[in-house]
mmCIF file of C-alpha atoms and ligand atoms in Angstrom:
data_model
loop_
_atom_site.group_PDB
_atom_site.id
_atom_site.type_symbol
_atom_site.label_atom_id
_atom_site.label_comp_id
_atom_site.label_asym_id
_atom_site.label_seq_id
_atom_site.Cartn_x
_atom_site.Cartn_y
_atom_site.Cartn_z
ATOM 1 C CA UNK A 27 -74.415 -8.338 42.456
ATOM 2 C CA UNK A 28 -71.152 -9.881 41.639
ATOM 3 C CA UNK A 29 -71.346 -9.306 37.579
ATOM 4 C CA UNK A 30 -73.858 -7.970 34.699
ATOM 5 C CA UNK A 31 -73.532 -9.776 31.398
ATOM 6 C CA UNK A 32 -76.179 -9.515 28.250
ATOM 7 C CA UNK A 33 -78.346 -12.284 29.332
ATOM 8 C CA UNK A 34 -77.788 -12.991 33.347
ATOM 9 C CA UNK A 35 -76.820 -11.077 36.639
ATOM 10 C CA UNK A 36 -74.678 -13.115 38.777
ATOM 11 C CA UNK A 37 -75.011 -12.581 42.446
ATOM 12 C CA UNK A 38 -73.151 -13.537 45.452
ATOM 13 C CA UNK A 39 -74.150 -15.724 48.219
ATOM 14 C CA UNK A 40 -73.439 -16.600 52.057
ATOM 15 C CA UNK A 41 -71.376 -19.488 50.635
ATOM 16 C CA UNK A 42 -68.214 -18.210 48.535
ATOM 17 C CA UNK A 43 -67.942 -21.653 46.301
ATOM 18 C CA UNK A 44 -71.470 -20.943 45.450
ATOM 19 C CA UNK A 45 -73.380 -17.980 42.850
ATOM 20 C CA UNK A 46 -76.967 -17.518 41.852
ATOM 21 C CA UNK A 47 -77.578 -16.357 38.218
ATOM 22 C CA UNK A 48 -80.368 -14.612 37.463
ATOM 23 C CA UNK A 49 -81.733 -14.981 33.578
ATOM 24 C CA UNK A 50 -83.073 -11.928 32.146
ATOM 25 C CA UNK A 51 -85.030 -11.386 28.635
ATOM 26 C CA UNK A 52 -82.929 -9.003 26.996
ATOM 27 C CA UNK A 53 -81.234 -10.195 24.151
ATOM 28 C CA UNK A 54 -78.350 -9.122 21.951
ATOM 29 C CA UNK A 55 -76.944 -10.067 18.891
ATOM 30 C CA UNK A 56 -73.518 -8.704 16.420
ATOM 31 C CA UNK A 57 -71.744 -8.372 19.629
ATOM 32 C CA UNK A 58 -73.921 -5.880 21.106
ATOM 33 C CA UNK A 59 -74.862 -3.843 17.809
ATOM 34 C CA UNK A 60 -78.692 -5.082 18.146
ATOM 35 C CA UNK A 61 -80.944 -4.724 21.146
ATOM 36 C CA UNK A 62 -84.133 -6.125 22.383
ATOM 37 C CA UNK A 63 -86.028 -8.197 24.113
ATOM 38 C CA UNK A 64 -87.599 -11.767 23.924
ATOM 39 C CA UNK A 65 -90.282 -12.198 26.278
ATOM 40 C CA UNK A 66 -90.211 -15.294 28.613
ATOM 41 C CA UNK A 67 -86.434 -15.868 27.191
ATOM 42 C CA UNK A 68 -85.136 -15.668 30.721
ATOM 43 C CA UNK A 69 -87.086 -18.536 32.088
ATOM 44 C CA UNK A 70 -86.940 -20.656 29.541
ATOM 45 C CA UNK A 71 -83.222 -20.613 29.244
ATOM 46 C CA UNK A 72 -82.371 -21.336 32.840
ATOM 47 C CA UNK A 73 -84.779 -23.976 32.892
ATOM 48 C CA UNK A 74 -83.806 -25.464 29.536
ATOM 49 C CA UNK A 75 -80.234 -24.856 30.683
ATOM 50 C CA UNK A 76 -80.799 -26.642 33.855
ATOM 51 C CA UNK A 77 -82.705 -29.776 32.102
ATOM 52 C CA UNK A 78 -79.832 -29.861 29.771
ATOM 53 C CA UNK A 79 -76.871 -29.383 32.415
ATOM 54 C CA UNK A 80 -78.577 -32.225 34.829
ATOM 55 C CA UNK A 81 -78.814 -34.532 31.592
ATOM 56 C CA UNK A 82 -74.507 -34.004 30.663
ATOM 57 C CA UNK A 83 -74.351 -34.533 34.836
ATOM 58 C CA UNK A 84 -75.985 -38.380 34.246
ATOM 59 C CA UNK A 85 -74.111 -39.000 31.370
ATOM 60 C CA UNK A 86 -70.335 -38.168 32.690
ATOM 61 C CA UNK A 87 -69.995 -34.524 32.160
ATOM 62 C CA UNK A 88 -69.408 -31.965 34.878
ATOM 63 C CA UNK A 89 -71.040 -28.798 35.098
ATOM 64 C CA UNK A 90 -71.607 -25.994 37.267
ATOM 65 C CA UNK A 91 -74.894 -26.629 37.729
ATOM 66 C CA UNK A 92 -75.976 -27.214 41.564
ATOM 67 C CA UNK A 93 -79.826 -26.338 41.981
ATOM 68 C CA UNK A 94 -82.492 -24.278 40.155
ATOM 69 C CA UNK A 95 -84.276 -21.843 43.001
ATOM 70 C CA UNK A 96 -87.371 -20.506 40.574
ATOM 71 C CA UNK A 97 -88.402 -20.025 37.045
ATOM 72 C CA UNK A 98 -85.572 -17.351 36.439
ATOM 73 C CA UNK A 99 -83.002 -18.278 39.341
ATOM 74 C CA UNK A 100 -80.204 -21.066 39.965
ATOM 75 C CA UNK A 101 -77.266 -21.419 41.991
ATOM 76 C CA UNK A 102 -74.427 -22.630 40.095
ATOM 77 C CA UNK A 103 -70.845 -23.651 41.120
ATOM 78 C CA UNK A 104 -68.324 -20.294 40.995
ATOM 79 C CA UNK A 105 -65.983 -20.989 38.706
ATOM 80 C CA UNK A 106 -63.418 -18.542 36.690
ATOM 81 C CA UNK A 107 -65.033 -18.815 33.587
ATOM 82 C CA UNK A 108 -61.766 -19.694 30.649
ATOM 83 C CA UNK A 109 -61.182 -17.091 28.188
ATOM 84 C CA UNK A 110 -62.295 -19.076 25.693
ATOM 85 C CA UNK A 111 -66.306 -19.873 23.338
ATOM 86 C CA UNK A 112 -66.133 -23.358 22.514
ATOM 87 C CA UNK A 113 -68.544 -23.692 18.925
ATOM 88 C CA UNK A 114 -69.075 -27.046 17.701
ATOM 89 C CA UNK A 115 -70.516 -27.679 13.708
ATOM 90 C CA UNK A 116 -72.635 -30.594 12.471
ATOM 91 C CA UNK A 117 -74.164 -28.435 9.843
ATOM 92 C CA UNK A 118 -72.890 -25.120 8.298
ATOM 93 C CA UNK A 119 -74.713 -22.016 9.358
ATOM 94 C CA UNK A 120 -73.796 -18.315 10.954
ATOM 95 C CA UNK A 121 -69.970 -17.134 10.299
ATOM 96 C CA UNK A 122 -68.637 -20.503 8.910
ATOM 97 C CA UNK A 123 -71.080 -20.463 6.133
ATOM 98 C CA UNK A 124 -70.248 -16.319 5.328
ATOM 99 C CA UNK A 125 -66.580 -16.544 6.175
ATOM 100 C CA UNK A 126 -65.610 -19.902 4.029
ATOM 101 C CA UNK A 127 -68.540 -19.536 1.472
ATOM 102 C CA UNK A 128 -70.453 -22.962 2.381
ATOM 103 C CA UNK A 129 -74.021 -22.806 1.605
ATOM 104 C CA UNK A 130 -75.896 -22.889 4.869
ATOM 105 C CA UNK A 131 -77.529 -26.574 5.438
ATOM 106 C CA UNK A 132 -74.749 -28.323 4.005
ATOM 107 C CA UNK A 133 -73.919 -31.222 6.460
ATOM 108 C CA UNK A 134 -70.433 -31.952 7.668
ATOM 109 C CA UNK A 135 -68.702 -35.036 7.538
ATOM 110 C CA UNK A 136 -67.610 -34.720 11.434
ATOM 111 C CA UNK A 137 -68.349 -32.388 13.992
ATOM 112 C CA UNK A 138 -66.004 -29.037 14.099
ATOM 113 C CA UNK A 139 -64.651 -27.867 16.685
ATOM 114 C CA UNK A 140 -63.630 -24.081 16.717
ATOM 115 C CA UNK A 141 -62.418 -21.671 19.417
ATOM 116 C CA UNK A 142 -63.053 -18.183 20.188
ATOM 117 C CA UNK A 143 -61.442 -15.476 21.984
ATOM 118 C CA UNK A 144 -63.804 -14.377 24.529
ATOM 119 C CA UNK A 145 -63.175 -10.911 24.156
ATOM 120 C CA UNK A 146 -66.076 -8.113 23.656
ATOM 121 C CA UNK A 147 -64.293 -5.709 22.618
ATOM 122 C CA UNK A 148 -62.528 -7.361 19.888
ATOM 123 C CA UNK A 149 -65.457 -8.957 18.380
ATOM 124 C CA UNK A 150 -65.075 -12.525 19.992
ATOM 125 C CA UNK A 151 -62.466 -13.490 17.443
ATOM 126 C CA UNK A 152 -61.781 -16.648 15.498
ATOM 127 C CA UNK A 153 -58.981 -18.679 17.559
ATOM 128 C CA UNK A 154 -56.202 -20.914 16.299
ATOM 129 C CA UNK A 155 -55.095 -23.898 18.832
ATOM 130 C CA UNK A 156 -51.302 -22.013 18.130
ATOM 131 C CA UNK A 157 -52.496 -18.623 19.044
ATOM 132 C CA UNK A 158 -54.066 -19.861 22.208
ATOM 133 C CA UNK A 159 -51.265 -20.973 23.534
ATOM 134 C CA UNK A 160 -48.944 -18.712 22.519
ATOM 135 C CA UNK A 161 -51.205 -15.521 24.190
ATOM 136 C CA UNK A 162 -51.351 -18.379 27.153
ATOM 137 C CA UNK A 163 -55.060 -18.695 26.970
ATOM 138 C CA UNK A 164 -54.735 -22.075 27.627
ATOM 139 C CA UNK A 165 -52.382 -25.579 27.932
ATOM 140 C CA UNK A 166 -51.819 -27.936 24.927
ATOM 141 C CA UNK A 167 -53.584 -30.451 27.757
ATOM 142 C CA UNK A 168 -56.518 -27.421 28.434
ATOM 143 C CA UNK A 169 -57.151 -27.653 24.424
ATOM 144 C CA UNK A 170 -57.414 -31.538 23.963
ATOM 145 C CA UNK A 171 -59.583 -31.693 27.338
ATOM 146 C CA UNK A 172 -61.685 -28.993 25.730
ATOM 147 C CA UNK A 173 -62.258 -30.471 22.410
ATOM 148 C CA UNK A 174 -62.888 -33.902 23.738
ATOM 149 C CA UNK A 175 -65.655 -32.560 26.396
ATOM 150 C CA UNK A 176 -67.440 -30.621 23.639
ATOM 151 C CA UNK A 177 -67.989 -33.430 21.333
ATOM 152 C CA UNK A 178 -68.745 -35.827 23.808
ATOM 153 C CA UNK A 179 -71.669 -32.776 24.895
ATOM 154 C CA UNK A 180 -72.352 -32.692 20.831
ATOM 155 C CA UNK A 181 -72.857 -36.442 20.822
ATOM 156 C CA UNK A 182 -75.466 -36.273 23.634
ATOM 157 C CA UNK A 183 -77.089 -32.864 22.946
ATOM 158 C CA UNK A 184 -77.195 -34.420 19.235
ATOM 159 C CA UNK A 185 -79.412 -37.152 20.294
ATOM 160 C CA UNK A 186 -81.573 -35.780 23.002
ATOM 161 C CA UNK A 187 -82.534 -33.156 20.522
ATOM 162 C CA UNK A 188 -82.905 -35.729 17.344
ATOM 163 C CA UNK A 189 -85.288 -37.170 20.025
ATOM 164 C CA UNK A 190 -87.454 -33.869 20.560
ATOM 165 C CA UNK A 191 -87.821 -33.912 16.436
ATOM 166 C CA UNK A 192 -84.591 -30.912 16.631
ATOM 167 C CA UNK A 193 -81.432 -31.190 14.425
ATOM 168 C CA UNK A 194 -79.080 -29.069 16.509
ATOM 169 C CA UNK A 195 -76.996 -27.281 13.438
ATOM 170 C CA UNK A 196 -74.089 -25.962 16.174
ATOM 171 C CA UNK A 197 -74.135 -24.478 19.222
ATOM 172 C CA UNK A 198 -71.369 -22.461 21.956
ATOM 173 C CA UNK A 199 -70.620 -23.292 25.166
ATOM 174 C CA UNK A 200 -68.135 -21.956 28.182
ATOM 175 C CA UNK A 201 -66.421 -23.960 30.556
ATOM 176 C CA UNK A 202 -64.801 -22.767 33.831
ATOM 177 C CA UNK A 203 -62.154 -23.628 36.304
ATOM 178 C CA UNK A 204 -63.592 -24.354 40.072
ATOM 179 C CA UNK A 205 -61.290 -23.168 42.815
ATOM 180 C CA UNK A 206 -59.924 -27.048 43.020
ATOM 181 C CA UNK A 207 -58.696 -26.540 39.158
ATOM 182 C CA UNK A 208 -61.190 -28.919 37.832
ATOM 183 C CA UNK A 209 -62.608 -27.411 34.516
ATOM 184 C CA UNK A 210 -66.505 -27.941 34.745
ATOM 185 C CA UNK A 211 -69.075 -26.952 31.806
ATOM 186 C CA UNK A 212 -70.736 -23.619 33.016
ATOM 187 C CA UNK A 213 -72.764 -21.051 31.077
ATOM 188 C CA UNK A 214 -76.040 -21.842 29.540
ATOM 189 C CA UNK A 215 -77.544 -24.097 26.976
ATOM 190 C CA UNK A 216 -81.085 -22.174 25.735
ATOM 191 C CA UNK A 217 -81.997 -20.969 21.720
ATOM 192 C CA UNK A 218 -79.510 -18.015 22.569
ATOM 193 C CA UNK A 219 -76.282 -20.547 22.472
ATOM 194 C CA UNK A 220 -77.782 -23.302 19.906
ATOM 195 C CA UNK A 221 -79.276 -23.149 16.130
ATOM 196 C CA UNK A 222 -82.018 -25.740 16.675
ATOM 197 C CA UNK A 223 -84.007 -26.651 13.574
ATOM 198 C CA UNK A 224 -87.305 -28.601 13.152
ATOM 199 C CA UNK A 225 -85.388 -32.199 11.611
ATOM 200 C CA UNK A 226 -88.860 -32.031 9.722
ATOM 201 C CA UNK A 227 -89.109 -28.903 7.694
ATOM 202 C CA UNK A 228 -85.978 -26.963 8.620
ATOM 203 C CA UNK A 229 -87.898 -24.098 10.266
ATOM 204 C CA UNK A 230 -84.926 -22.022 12.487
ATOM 205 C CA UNK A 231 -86.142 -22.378 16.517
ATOM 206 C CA UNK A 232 -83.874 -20.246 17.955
ATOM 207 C CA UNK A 233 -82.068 -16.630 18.212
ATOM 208 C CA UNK A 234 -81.097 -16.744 14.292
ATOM 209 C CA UNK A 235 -85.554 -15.553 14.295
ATOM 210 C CA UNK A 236 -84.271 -12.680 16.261
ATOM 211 C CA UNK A 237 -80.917 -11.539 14.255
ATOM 212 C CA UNK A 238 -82.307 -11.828 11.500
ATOM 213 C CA UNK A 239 -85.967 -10.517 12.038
ATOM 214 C CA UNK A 240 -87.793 -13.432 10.877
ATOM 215 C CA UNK A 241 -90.483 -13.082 13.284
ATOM 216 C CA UNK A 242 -91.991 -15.563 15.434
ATOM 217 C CA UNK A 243 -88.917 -15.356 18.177
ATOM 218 C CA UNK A 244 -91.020 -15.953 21.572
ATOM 219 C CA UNK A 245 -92.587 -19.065 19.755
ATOM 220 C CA UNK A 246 -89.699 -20.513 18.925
ATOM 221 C CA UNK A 247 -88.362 -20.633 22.162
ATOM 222 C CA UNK A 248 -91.815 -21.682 23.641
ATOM 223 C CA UNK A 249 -91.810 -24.541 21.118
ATOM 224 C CA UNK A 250 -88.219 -26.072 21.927
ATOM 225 C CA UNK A 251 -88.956 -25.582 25.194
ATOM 226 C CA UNK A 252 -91.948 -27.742 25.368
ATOM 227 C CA UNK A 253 -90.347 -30.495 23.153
ATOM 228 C CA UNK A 254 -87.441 -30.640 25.039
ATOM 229 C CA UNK A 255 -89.457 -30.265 28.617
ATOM 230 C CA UNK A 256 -91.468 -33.380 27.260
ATOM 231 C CA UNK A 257 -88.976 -35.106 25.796
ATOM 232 C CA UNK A 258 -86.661 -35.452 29.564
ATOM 233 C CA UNK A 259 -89.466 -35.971 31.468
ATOM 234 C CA UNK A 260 -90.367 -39.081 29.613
ATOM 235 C CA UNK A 261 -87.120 -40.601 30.235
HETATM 236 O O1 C5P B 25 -72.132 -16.966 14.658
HETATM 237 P P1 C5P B 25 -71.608 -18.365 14.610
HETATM 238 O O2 C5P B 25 -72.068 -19.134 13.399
HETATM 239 O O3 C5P B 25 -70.111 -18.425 14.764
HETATM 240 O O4 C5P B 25 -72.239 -19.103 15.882
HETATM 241 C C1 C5P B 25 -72.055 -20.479 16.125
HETATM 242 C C2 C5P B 25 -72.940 -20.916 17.296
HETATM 243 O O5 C5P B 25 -72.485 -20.323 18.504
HETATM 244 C C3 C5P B 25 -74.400 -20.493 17.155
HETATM 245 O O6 C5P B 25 -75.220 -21.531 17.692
HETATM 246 C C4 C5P B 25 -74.524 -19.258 18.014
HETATM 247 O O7 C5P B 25 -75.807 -19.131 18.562
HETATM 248 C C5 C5P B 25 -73.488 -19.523 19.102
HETATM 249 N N1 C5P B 25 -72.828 -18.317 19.603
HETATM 250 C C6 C5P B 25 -73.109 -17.851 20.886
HETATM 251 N N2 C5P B 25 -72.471 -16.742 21.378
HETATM 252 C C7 C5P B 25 -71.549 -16.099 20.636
HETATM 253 C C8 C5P B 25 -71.243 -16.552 19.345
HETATM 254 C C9 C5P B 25 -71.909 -17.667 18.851
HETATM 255 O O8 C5P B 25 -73.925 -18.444 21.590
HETATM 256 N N3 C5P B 25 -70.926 -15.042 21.155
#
């Protein structure tokens, strides 16, 4: 085992370009402060991830994503992950609604695009473009490559989602740099990075049931998995 994180192990493999992740169903939230677990999570986020990931591939984005082995298991591209979440906003939810006062459900004009620090033990801060490059996080080019990549992944997560009867309020993503320098999307896509709500009634499908106790958690992530298993396979 190369690495333990909340959500995955990441183990080595005979080839060194190559790692297979390994989802587990524990799940945090408030940077560690709660604990539990969300049965079937694991499987459904590697799978869901994998869907996703091989979706962005047909569509002109790059990911890590190379070939899923079982329900919990994949072998991914080894990249150096950037120090950097990626969060992009359609509607206001989570810390953007409690830091700037927004009422949650209010729709933005455009897409937002924030960075965070990727940093545990600083609480995953809030990140200007300025300070990133001044703490040389990343280039001025990095930045612009970033932002363009994660609303081109909004613009098709938006609609494969809208699809699956899912308005997809925000969500994070991580990219990484492959050995070559070529920054590919890596991490996961699942109900732990993305607030998914039903477009119908607004009901929450994702880990917001879990931080904030609402119940029904292993549902919700049965339920977006099915529409969004459906919804890919029909194309
Ligand atoms: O908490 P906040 O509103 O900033 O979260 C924005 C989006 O990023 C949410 O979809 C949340 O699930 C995701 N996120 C994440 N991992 C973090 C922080 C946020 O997946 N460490």
């Amino acid at each position: 085992m190369l690495y333990e994180g909340k959500a995955k192990k990441v183990f080595a493999t005979e080839d060194p370009a190559l790692v297979r992740v390994y989802y587990k169903d524990d799940a945090t939230a408030f940077n560690g402060q709660k604990r539990g677990q969300i049965e079937g999570k694991g499987a459904i986020n590697n799978q869901m991830s994998n869907l996703l990931f091989q979706y962005l591939t047909e569509h002109g984005v790059s990911t890590h994503f190379v070939e899923q082995l079982s329900e919990r298991e994949t072998i991914v591209r080894k990249v150096d992950i950037l120090p950097l979440e990626v969060v992009v906003r359609n509607v206001v939810a989570g810390s953007f609604a409690k830091r700037l006062g927004v009422a949650e459900g209010t729709v933005l004009p455009r897409p937002l695009v924030e960075f965070y620090y990727k940093n545990d033990e600083l609480g995953d801060p809030l990140l200007t473009d300025d300070q990133a490059l001044v703490l040389g996080l990343a280039s001025e080019a990095d930045l612009a490559e970033l932002r363009a990549r994660a609303l081109e992944v909004n613009r098709l997560l938006r609609e494969r989602f809208a699809a699956c009867g899912l308005e997809l309020v925000d969500f994070k993503i991580e990219f990484g740099r492959l050995a070559n320098g070529e920054i590919v999307l890596a991490d996961e896509i699942s109900p732990d990075t993305c607030r998914l709500w039903d477009k119908a009634t607004h009901q929450k499908l994702d880990k917001d049931r879990f931080r904030q106790d609402l119940g029904g958690v292993e549902d919700a992530y049965q339920e977006v998995w099915r529409r969004i298993k459906g919804g890919l396979l029909r194309e």
